[in-house]
C-alpha atoms as a printed R data frame, in Angstrom:
    type eleno elety resid chain resno       x       y       z
1   ATOM     1    CA   MET     A     1  88.741 107.907  90.099
2   ATOM     2    CA   GLU     A     2  87.403 108.811  86.734
3   ATOM     3    CA   GLU     A     3  84.761 106.954  84.804
4   ATOM     4    CA   ASP     A     4  85.986 104.991  81.817
5   ATOM     5    CA   LEU     A     5  83.562 103.639  79.230
6   ATOM     6    CA   LYS     A     6  84.258 101.157  76.496
7   ATOM     7    CA   THR     A     7  83.224 102.540  73.145
8   ATOM     8    CA   GLU     A     8  82.606  99.334  71.267
9   ATOM     9    CA   GLU     A     9  79.404  97.321  71.422
10  ATOM    10    CA   GLU     A    10  79.470  94.313  73.690
11  ATOM    11    CA   MET     A    11  78.216  90.763  73.320
12  ATOM    12    CA   LEU     A    12  76.316  89.111  76.152
13  ATOM    13    CA   ALA     A    13  75.793  85.367  76.159
14  ATOM    14    CA   GLY     A    14  73.623  83.006  78.177
15  ATOM    15    CA   LYS     A    15  70.079  83.127  79.507
16  ATOM    16    CA   HIS     A    16  70.783  84.867  82.831
17  ATOM    17    CA   SER     A    17  73.204  87.429  81.388
18  ATOM    18    CA   VAL     A    18  70.787  88.567  78.693
19  ATOM    19    CA   LEU     A    19  67.662  88.443  80.862
20  ATOM    20    CA   GLU     A    20  69.168  90.385  83.771
21  ATOM    21    CA   ALA     A    21  70.662  92.952  81.399
22  ATOM    22    CA   MET     A    22  67.184  93.650  80.012
23  ATOM    23    CA   ARG     A    23  65.606  93.748  83.468
24  ATOM    24    CA   ALA     A    24  68.277  96.159  84.662
25  ATOM    25    CA   GLY     A    25  67.455  98.516  81.793
26  ATOM    26    CA   ARG     A    26  70.661  98.084  79.828
27  ATOM    27    CA   THR     A    27  70.360  99.042  76.168
28  ATOM    28    CA   ILE     A    28  70.106  95.904  74.029
29  ATOM    29    CA   ASN     A    29  70.297  96.411  70.271
30  ATOM    30    CA   LYS     A    30  69.557  92.883  69.077
31  ATOM    31    CA   ILE     A    31  69.138  89.328  70.329
32  ATOM    32    CA   TRP     A    32  70.037  86.160  68.433
33  ATOM    33    CA   ILE     A    33  68.419  82.897  69.499
34  ATOM    34    CA   ALA     A    34  69.471  79.488  68.206
35  ATOM    35    CA   GLU     A    35  66.765  77.668  66.289
36  ATOM    36    CA   THR     A    36  67.506  74.578  68.388
37  ATOM    37    CA   ALA     A    37  67.408  76.409  71.753
38  ATOM    38    CA   GLN     A    38  65.143  74.966  74.431
39  ATOM    39    CA   LYS     A    39  61.845  76.841  74.559
40  ATOM    40    CA   HIS     A    40  61.679  76.981  78.365
41  ATOM    41    CA   LEU     A    41  65.021  78.817  78.373
42  ATOM    42    CA   THR     A    42  64.177  81.317  75.680
43  ATOM    43    CA   ALA     A    43  60.498  82.067  76.439
44  ATOM    44    CA   PRO     A    44  61.205  84.581  79.277
45  ATOM    45    CA   ILE     A    45  63.828  86.305  77.112
46  ATOM    46    CA   ILE     A    46  61.498  86.575  74.131
47  ATOM    47    CA   ALA     A    47  58.703  87.950  76.341
48  ATOM    48    CA   GLU     A    48  61.003  90.558  77.906
49  ATOM    49    CA   ALA     A    49  62.460  91.519  74.516
50  ATOM    50    CA   ARG     A    50  59.026  92.015  72.970
51  ATOM    51    CA   LYS     A    51  57.993  94.292  75.842
52  ATOM    52    CA   ALA     A    52  61.118  96.374  75.225
53  ATOM    53    CA   GLY     A    53  60.776  96.325  71.436
54  ATOM    54    CA   ILE     A    54  64.126  94.572  70.945
55  ATOM    55    CA   VAL     A    55  64.757  92.849  67.614
56  ATOM    56    CA   ILE     A    56  64.990  89.049  67.883
57  ATOM    57    CA   GLN     A    57  66.475  86.847  65.185
58  ATOM    58    CA   HIS     A    58  66.368  83.046  65.150
59  ATOM    59    CA   VAL     A    59  69.531  81.649  63.582
60  ATOM    60    CA   ASP     A    60  71.636  78.536  63.253
61  ATOM    61    CA   LYS     A    61  73.588  77.715  66.413
62  ATOM    62    CA   ARG     A    62  76.856  78.106  64.508
63  ATOM    63    CA   LYS     A    63  76.116  81.840  64.154
64  ATOM    64    CA   LEU     A    64  76.038  82.139  67.958
65  ATOM    65    CA   ASP     A    65  79.265  80.170  68.236
66  ATOM    66    CA   GLN     A    66  80.867  82.819  66.031
67  ATOM    67    CA   LEU     A    67  79.321  85.755  67.902
68  ATOM    68    CA   ALA     A    68  80.330  84.487  71.347
69  ATOM    69    CA   PRO     A    69  83.255  82.066  70.976
70  ATOM    70    CA   ASP     A    70  84.453  80.215  74.066
71  ATOM    71    CA   VAL     A    71  81.295  81.091  76.031
72  ATOM    72    CA   GLN     A    72  78.493  78.652  76.884
73  ATOM    73    CA   HIS     A    73  75.767  80.782  75.345
74  ATOM    74    CA   GLN     A    74  72.825  78.368  75.910
75  ATOM    75    CA   GLY     A    75  71.498  79.390  72.496
76  ATOM    76    CA   VAL     A    76  71.133  83.084  73.402
77  ATOM    77    CA   VAL     A    77  73.429  85.985  72.444
78  ATOM    78    CA   ALA     A    78  72.692  89.709  72.631
79  ATOM    79    CA   GLN     A    79  74.382  92.819  71.297
80  ATOM    80    CA   ALA     A    80  74.401  95.394  74.087
81  ATOM    81    CA   ALA     A    81  75.563  98.916  74.707
82  ATOM    82    CA   PRO     A    82  79.037  99.095  76.268
83  ATOM    83    CA   TYR     A    83  79.303  98.197  79.947
84  ATOM    84    CA   ALA     A    84  79.367 101.422  81.964
85  ATOM    85    CA   TYR     A    85  81.919 101.280  84.749
86  ATOM    86    CA   ALA     A    86  80.947 103.121  87.912
87  ATOM    87    CA   GLU     A    87  82.897 105.751  89.806
88  ATOM    88    CA   VAL     A    88  84.107 105.034  93.320
89  ATOM    89    CA   GLU     A    89  82.328 108.132  94.633
90  ATOM    90    CA   ASP     A    90  79.016 106.865  93.241
91  ATOM    91    CA   ILE     A    91  79.471 103.521  95.003
92  ATOM    92    CA   LEU     A    92  80.089 105.259  98.332
93  ATOM    93    CA   ALA     A    93  77.126 107.590  97.762
94  ATOM    94    CA   ALA     A    94  74.867 104.585  97.146
95  ATOM    95    CA   ALA     A    95  75.976 103.028 100.443
96  ATOM    96    CA   ALA     A    96  75.291 106.304 102.249
97  ATOM    97    CA   ALA     A    97  71.843 106.558 100.655
98  ATOM    98    CA   LYS     A    98  71.006 103.147 102.110
99  ATOM    99    CA   GLY     A    99  72.281 104.205 105.524
100 ATOM   100    CA   GLU     A   100  74.848 101.400 105.448
101 ATOM   101    CA   ALA     A   101  78.549 101.342 106.251
102 ATOM   102    CA   PRO     A   102  80.447 100.955 102.956
103 ATOM   103    CA   PHE     A   103  81.354  97.385 102.051
104 ATOM   104    CA   LEU     A   104  83.736  97.240  99.098
105 ATOM   105    CA   ILE     A   105  85.778  94.546  97.400
106 ATOM   106    CA   LEU     A   106  89.101  95.551  95.844
107 ATOM   107    CA   LEU     A   107  90.654  93.106  93.385
108 ATOM   108    CA   ASP     A   108  94.422  93.322  93.033
109 ATOM   109    CA   GLU     A   109  95.068  91.974  89.530
110 ATOM   110    CA   ILE     A   110  92.502  89.146  89.412
111 ATOM   111    CA   GLU     A   111  93.197  87.795  85.918
112 ATOM   112    CA   ASP     A   112  90.691  84.964  85.411
113 ATOM   113    CA   PRO     A   113  87.323  86.254  84.114
114 ATOM   114    CA   HIS     A   114  85.612  83.257  85.724
115 ATOM   115    CA   ASN     A   115  86.953  84.325  89.111
116 ATOM   116    CA   LEU     A   116  85.788  87.900  88.530
117 ATOM   117    CA   GLY     A   117  82.329  86.666  87.513
118 ATOM   118    CA   SER     A   118  82.058  84.390  90.550
119 ATOM   119    CA   ILE     A   119  83.143  87.201  92.881
120 ATOM   120    CA   LEU     A   120  80.500  89.516  91.402
121 ATOM   121    CA   ARG     A   121  77.836  86.851  91.864
122 ATOM   122    CA   THR     A   122  78.696  86.427  95.554
123 ATOM   123    CA   ALA     A   123  79.043  90.197  95.952
124 ATOM   124    CA   ASP     A   124  75.445  90.620  94.804
125 ATOM   125    CA   CYS     A   125  74.266  87.957  97.248
126 ATOM   126    CA   THR     A   126  76.102  89.509 100.205
127 ATOM   127    CA   GLY     A   127  75.159  93.150  99.669
128 ATOM   128    CA   VAL     A   128  78.566  94.432  98.581
129 ATOM   129    CA   HIS     A   129  78.150  98.050  97.500
130 ATOM   130    CA   GLY     A   130  80.753  97.857  94.744
131 ATOM   131    CA   VAL     A   131  83.868  96.189  93.361
132 ATOM   132    CA   ILE     A   132  87.017  98.090  92.375
133 ATOM   133    CA   ILE     A   133  89.497  96.768  89.816
134 ATOM   134    CA   PRO     A   134  92.651  98.229  88.237
135 ATOM   135    CA   LYS     A   135  92.595  99.133  84.553
136 ATOM   136    CA   ARG     A   136  95.753  97.163  83.835
137 ATOM   137    CA   ARG     A   137  96.716  93.548  84.486
138 ATOM   138    CA   SER     A   138  93.172  92.669  85.501
139 ATOM   139    CA   ALA     A   139  90.200  90.864  84.021
140 ATOM   140    CA   GLN     A   140  87.640  93.355  82.690
141 ATOM   141    CA   ILE     A   141  83.882  92.978  82.214
142 ATOM   142    CA   THR     A   142  83.367  90.589  79.299
143 ATOM   143    CA   ALA     A   143  80.742  88.118  78.101
144 ATOM   144    CA   THR     A   144  82.504  85.386  80.105
145 ATOM   145    CA   VAL     A   145  82.386  87.485  83.279
146 ATOM   146    CA   SER     A   146  78.720  88.301  82.730
147 ATOM   147    CA   LYS     A   147  77.851  84.646  82.111
148 ATOM   148    CA   THR     A   148  79.795  83.430  85.164
149 ATOM   149    CA   SER     A   149  78.165  86.086  87.335
150 ATOM   150    CA   ALA     A   150  74.691  84.837  86.288
151 ATOM   151    CA   GLY     A   151  73.734  88.427  85.475
152 ATOM   152    CA   ALA     A   152  74.983  89.896  88.775
153 ATOM   153    CA   VAL     A   153  77.270  92.193  86.775
154 ATOM   154    CA   GLU     A   154  74.166  94.262  86.019
155 ATOM   155    CA   TYR     A   155  73.552  94.954  89.720
156 ATOM   156    CA   VAL     A   156  76.966  95.193  91.391
157 ATOM   157    CA   PRO     A   157  78.746  98.422  90.369
158 ATOM   158    CA   VAL     A   158  82.307  97.919  89.157
159 ATOM   159    CA   ALA     A   159  84.770 100.820  89.170
160 ATOM   160    CA   ARG     A   160  88.023 100.792  87.205
161 ATOM   161    CA   VAL     A   161  90.870 102.867  88.600
162 ATOM   162    CA   THR     A   162  94.260 103.785  87.211
163 ATOM   163    CA   ASN     A   163  96.115 103.264  90.478
164 ATOM   164    CA   LEU     A   164  94.738 100.888  93.102
165 ATOM   165    CA   GLY     A   165  97.258 102.060  95.701
166 ATOM   166    CA   GLN     A   166  96.136 105.695  95.395
167 ATOM   167    CA   THR     A   167  92.513 104.566  95.590
168 ATOM   168    CA   ILE     A   168  93.272 102.733  98.846
169 ATOM   169    CA   ASP     A   169  94.858 105.906 100.247
170 ATOM   170    CA   ARG     A   170  91.717 107.901  99.430
171 ATOM   171    CA   LEU     A   171  89.432 105.282 100.936
172 ATOM   172    CA   LYS     A   172  91.479 105.326 104.144
173 ATOM   173    CA   GLU     A   173  91.237 109.132 104.257
174 ATOM   174    CA   MET     A   174  87.450 108.700 104.160
175 ATOM   175    CA   GLY     A   175  87.545 106.442 107.212
176 ATOM   176    CA   ILE     A   176  87.246 103.111 105.416
177 ATOM   177    CA   TRP     A   177  89.334 100.281 106.876
178 ATOM   178    CA   VAL     A   178  91.265  98.341 104.235
179 ATOM   179    CA   VAL     A   179  91.657  94.642 105.004
180 ATOM   180    CA   GLY     A   180  93.928  92.299 103.089
181 ATOM   181    CA   THR     A   181  94.169  88.516 103.066
182 ATOM   182    CA   ASP     A   182  97.541  86.879 103.622
183 ATOM   183    CA   VAL     A   183  98.556  83.350 104.626
184 ATOM   184    CA   ASP     A   184 101.636  84.651 106.450
185 ATOM   185    CA   THR     A   185  99.846  86.780 109.027
186 ATOM   186    CA   ASP     A   186  98.948  85.772 112.592
187 ATOM   187    CA   GLN     A   187  95.442  87.199 112.849
188 ATOM   188    CA   ASP     A   188  92.564  84.877 112.027
189 ATOM   189    CA   LEU     A   189  89.630  86.023 109.865
190 ATOM   190    CA   PHE     A   190  87.096  84.840 112.428
191 ATOM   191    CA   GLY     A   191  88.767  86.641 115.321
192 ATOM   192    CA   SER     A   192  88.447  90.127 113.834
193 ATOM   193    CA   ASP     A   193  85.782  92.629 114.851
194 ATOM   194    CA   ILE     A   194  86.531  95.104 112.053
195 ATOM   195    CA   PHE     A   195  83.766  94.136 109.648
196 ATOM   196    CA   THR     A   196  80.847  95.944 111.261
197 ATOM   197    CA   GLY     A   197  82.229  99.347 110.181
198 ATOM   198    CA   PRO     A   198  83.212 100.798 106.799
199 ATOM   199    CA   VAL     A   199  85.442  98.211 105.159
200 ATOM   200    CA   ALA     A   200  87.177  97.438 101.888
201 ATOM   201    CA   VAL     A   201  88.449  93.878 101.474
202 ATOM   202    CA   VAL     A   202  91.391  93.299  99.139
203 ATOM   203    CA   ILE     A   203  91.621  90.009  97.224
204 ATOM   204    CA   GLY     A   204  94.999  89.328  95.634
205 ATOM   205    CA   ASN     A   205  96.072  87.764  92.354
206 ATOM   206    CA   GLU     A   206  95.310  84.058  91.861
207 ATOM   207    CA   ASN     A   207  98.976  83.082  91.905
208 ATOM   208    CA   LYS     A   208 100.988  85.888  93.511
209 ATOM   209    CA   GLY     A   209  98.470  87.166  96.046
210 ATOM   210    CA   MET     A   210  98.526  90.887  96.833
211 ATOM   211    CA   GLY     A   211 101.344  92.998  95.493
212 ATOM   212    CA   ARG     A   212 103.883  94.257  98.044
213 ATOM   213    CA   LEU     A   213 102.748  97.895  97.877
214 ATOM   214    CA   ILE     A   214  99.077  96.998  98.233
215 ATOM   215    CA   ARG     A   215  99.890  94.670 101.126
216 ATOM   216    CA   GLU     A   216 101.755  97.441 102.935
217 ATOM   217    CA   LYS     A   217  98.851  99.871 102.495
218 ATOM   218    CA   CYS     A   218  96.340  97.545 104.208
219 ATOM   219    CA   ASP     A   219  95.280  98.545 107.731
220 ATOM   220    CA   LEU     A   220  94.978  94.900 108.695
221 ATOM   221    CA   LEU     A   221  95.986  91.520 107.289
222 ATOM   222    CA   LEU     A   222  93.880  88.457 108.016
223 ATOM   223    CA   LYS     A   223  94.282  84.792 107.139
224 ATOM   224    CA   LEU     A   224  91.689  82.124 106.485
225 ATOM   225    CA   PRO     A   225  92.110  79.039 108.699
226 ATOM   226    CA   MET     A   226  93.621  76.165 106.713
227 ATOM   227    CA   ALA     A   227  93.512  72.530 107.794
228 ATOM   228    CA   GLY     A   228  94.300  70.719 104.544
229 ATOM   229    CA   LYS     A   229  97.420  69.844 102.581
230 ATOM   230    CA   ILE     A   230  97.074  72.463  99.828
231 ATOM   231    CA   ASN     A   231  96.950  75.493 102.153
232 ATOM   232    CA   SER     A   232  95.261  77.756  99.614
233 ATOM   233    CA   LEU     A   233  91.836  78.532  98.216
234 ATOM   234    CA   ASN     A   234  90.673  79.617  94.784
235 ATOM   235    CA   ALA     A   235  90.483  83.437  94.774
236 ATOM   236    CA   SER     A   236  86.711  83.554  94.261
237 ATOM   237    CA   VAL     A   237  86.113  80.955  96.989
238 ATOM   238    CA   ALA     A   238  88.305  82.875  99.435
239 ATOM   239    CA   ALA     A   239  86.462  86.077  98.540
240 ATOM   240    CA   GLY     A   240  83.142  84.324  99.130
241 ATOM   241    CA   VAL     A   241  84.181  83.124 102.595
242 ATOM   242    CA   ILE     A   242  85.211  86.645 103.582
243 ATOM   243    CA   MET     A   243  82.087  88.287 102.152
244 ATOM   244    CA   TYR     A   244  79.818  85.989 104.134
245 ATOM   245    CA   GLU     A   245  81.880  86.575 107.282
246 ATOM   246    CA   VAL     A   246  81.202  90.306 106.828
247 ATOM   247    CA   VAL     A   247  77.476  89.534 106.493
248 ATOM   248    CA   ARG     A   248  77.556  87.366 109.628
249 ATOM   249    CA   ARG     A   249  79.363  89.969 111.718
250 ATOM   250    CA   ARG     A   250  77.091  92.787 110.550
251 ATOM   251    CA   ARG     A   251  73.974  90.806 111.419
252 ATOM   252    CA   GLN     A   252  75.355  90.243 114.878
253 ATOM   253    CA   GLY     A   253  76.029  93.963 115.166
């Protein structure tokens, strides 16, 4: 479960992404602000940047379109130090330091960066200690993920692992229950009492669901009740339902 850092500089785009990155202490080298950007959006960013001594440059909006293509940048783009992925051990240590049972989210080949960003945003809201993703065939932390997460990427640790199956084995050895979601199982999400203890919830690929090996490694498979015609939920929505069920059960004790 080694740490893996990107070496290249990274672009952040959007008010929340840039502001939360600064507040979280991430190294920002430079900020570009569109000359036409709305003042009420940029004022908090400018104030925070001046406190930190970060260079700000006002430019034509087209410059930002080039710096952060395909991202709704809201007239704000920043050049940041590479995103530092966490280590699984550090995530578990942070949970222990809080005196809380570990609550992890494992993503089995989630490919859409918008889904990853949405999951991170809900993870921050629900007190998830960390998210684990595979290095291959998975969305990584990008400007789109940061923007979709509304800056939550700065607060929810994300670990990248070479082999998700081996990581699950190690988590199980540490006494963490691994729970998968599957439409073809009999046990209902709301009938389980597993969530009050150490738990890692696996969310499968948007189209294929969990891989066979990962499915077989889960201690328990649960399904979300479905009453409609489609019989499926968007991956980030399904993850959100499960995360809040964990919160509900833990508050009940």
